[in-house]
Amino acid sequence: KRRFLSMGNGEVSFLERDHAVRGILNLTKMFKMFPETYAMAVNFMDRFLARLKVRPVHLHCLSITCVYIAVKLQEEQQYIPDLRALMSSSVKTELRAPCYSPTDCLRMERKVLDKL
């Protein structure tokens, strides 16, 4: 069942998902990452959203986490930004401060990797 496709009930809507995808695109462009990194991050996010119910408030953390995982798999070791740099740069692209910590992202990373 593709849960992220449903509207309401505290689940992620199409528009929220699209906004997160645009944020991922902006972040990967800002750090001059490979297009494959962008595609992989979106793939991870979509697969996770299809498997689990995610509240919209957690979507930003999920999208940053998916970028972080994809970066570690796709990019050259010397070009991998740390998690704090990704988070602070995402604030510039999202125009809002994150309501989560790097520890929250690392917990989310374990969840994503466990479910994929």
Short mmCIF file of C-alpha atoms in Angstrom, two decimals:
data_model
loop_
_atom_site.label_atom_id
_atom_site.label_comp_id
_atom_site.label_asym_id
_atom_site.label_seq_id
_atom_site.Cartn_x
_atom_site.Cartn_y
_atom_site.Cartn_z
CA LYS A 1 0.00 0.00 0.00
CA ARG A 2 1.37 3.41 -0.94
CA ARG A 3 0.65 5.33 2.22
CA PHE A 4 2.30 8.57 1.18
CA LEU A 5 -0.29 8.96 -1.53
CA SER A 6 -3.15 9.40 0.90
CA MET A 7 -4.21 12.84 2.05
CA GLY A 8 -5.19 13.83 5.56
CA ASN A 9 -5.03 11.70 8.68
CA GLY A 10 -1.63 13.15 9.56
CA GLU A 11 0.09 11.44 6.65
CA VAL A 12 2.34 13.03 4.06
CA SER A 13 0.42 14.44 1.07
CA PHE A 14 1.53 14.70 -2.55
CA LEU A 15 2.31 18.39 -2.10
CA GLU A 16 4.38 17.81 1.03
CA ARG A 17 6.29 15.03 -0.69
CA ASP A 18 6.93 17.24 -3.72
CA HIS A 19 8.15 20.04 -1.47
CA ALA A 20 10.58 17.61 0.19
CA VAL A 21 11.81 16.46 -3.24
CA ARG A 22 12.46 20.08 -4.24
CA GLY A 23 14.38 20.55 -0.99
CA ILE A 24 16.49 17.48 -1.78
CA LEU A 25 17.17 18.82 -5.28
CA ASN A 26 18.20 22.22 -3.93
CA LEU A 27 20.47 20.63 -1.35
CA THR A 28 22.20 18.34 -3.84
CA LYS A 29 22.72 21.27 -6.23
CA MET A 30 24.07 23.46 -3.43
CA PHE A 31 26.72 20.86 -2.57
CA LYS A 32 27.33 20.03 -6.27
CA MET A 33 26.50 16.36 -5.74
CA PHE A 34 26.09 13.79 -8.47
CA PRO A 35 22.62 13.50 -10.05
CA GLU A 36 22.66 9.87 -8.89
CA THR A 37 22.83 11.09 -5.29
CA TYR A 38 19.65 13.10 -5.81
CA ALA A 39 17.87 10.16 -7.47
CA MET A 40 18.97 7.76 -4.76
CA ALA A 41 17.85 10.08 -1.94
CA VAL A 42 14.40 10.52 -3.50
CA ASN A 43 14.17 6.77 -4.06
CA PHE A 44 15.01 6.07 -0.42
CA MET A 45 12.45 8.61 0.78
CA ASP A 46 9.69 7.29 -1.49
CA ARG A 47 10.35 3.68 -0.52
CA PHE A 48 10.29 4.59 3.17
CA LEU A 49 7.08 6.60 2.77
CA ALA A 50 5.47 3.71 0.90
CA ARG A 51 6.24 1.33 3.76
CA LEU A 52 5.57 3.43 6.83
CA LYS A 53 3.15 6.10 7.93
CA VAL A 54 5.14 9.31 8.39
CA ARG A 55 3.76 12.45 9.94
CA PRO A 56 4.49 15.61 7.94
CA VAL A 57 6.40 17.10 10.86
CA HIS A 58 9.04 14.36 10.40
CA LEU A 59 9.35 14.70 6.62
CA HIS A 60 12.15 17.27 6.69
CA CYS A 61 14.24 15.06 8.98
CA LEU A 62 13.52 12.08 6.70
CA SER A 63 14.55 13.96 3.56
CA ILE A 64 17.85 15.15 5.11
CA THR A 65 18.53 11.63 6.35
CA CYS A 66 17.92 10.15 2.89
CA VAL A 67 20.32 12.66 1.37
CA TYR A 68 22.90 11.80 4.02
CA ILE A 69 22.61 8.07 3.29
CA ALA A 70 22.79 8.61 -0.49
CA VAL A 71 25.80 10.91 -0.13
CA LYS A 72 27.70 8.27 1.79
CA LEU A 73 26.97 5.71 -0.93
CA GLN A 74 27.47 7.85 -4.06
CA GLU A 75 29.91 10.67 -3.43
CA GLU A 76 33.68 10.64 -3.17
CA GLN A 77 34.86 10.34 0.43
CA GLN A 78 36.55 13.76 0.46
CA TYR A 79 33.34 15.47 -0.74
CA ILE A 80 30.95 14.07 1.84
CA PRO A 81 29.52 16.92 3.95
CA ASP A 82 28.88 16.20 7.59
CA LEU A 83 25.35 15.96 8.87
CA ARG A 84 25.41 19.38 10.55
CA ALA A 85 26.43 21.03 7.27
CA LEU A 86 23.53 19.33 5.47
CA MET A 87 21.11 20.41 8.18
CA SER A 88 22.26 24.03 8.25
CA SER A 89 22.22 24.25 4.45
CA SER A 90 18.76 22.75 4.29
CA VAL A 91 17.55 25.60 6.47
CA LYS A 92 18.63 27.98 3.70
CA THR A 93 16.68 26.02 1.09
CA GLU A 94 13.61 25.42 3.27
CA LEU A 95 13.48 28.89 4.84
CA ARG A 96 12.82 27.43 8.28
CA ALA A 97 14.82 26.04 11.15
CA PRO A 98 14.82 22.29 11.67
CA CYS A 99 13.00 21.06 14.73
CA TYR A 100 15.30 18.08 15.15
CA SER A 101 18.90 17.40 16.08
CA PRO A 102 21.71 15.48 14.40
CA THR A 103 20.96 12.69 16.88
CA ASP A 104 17.39 12.58 15.57
CA CYS A 105 18.74 12.23 12.02
CA LEU A 106 21.02 9.39 13.07
CA ARG A 107 18.07 7.62 14.69
CA MET A 108 16.09 8.20 11.49
CA GLU A 109 19.01 6.79 9.49
CA ARG A 110 18.81 3.53 11.45
CA LYS A 111 15.05 3.36 10.83
CA VAL A 112 15.42 4.01 7.10
CA LEU A 113 18.17 1.45 6.68
CA ASP A 114 16.20 -1.07 8.72
CA LYS A 115 13.06 -0.64 6.57
CA LEU A 116 14.74 -0.55 3.17
#
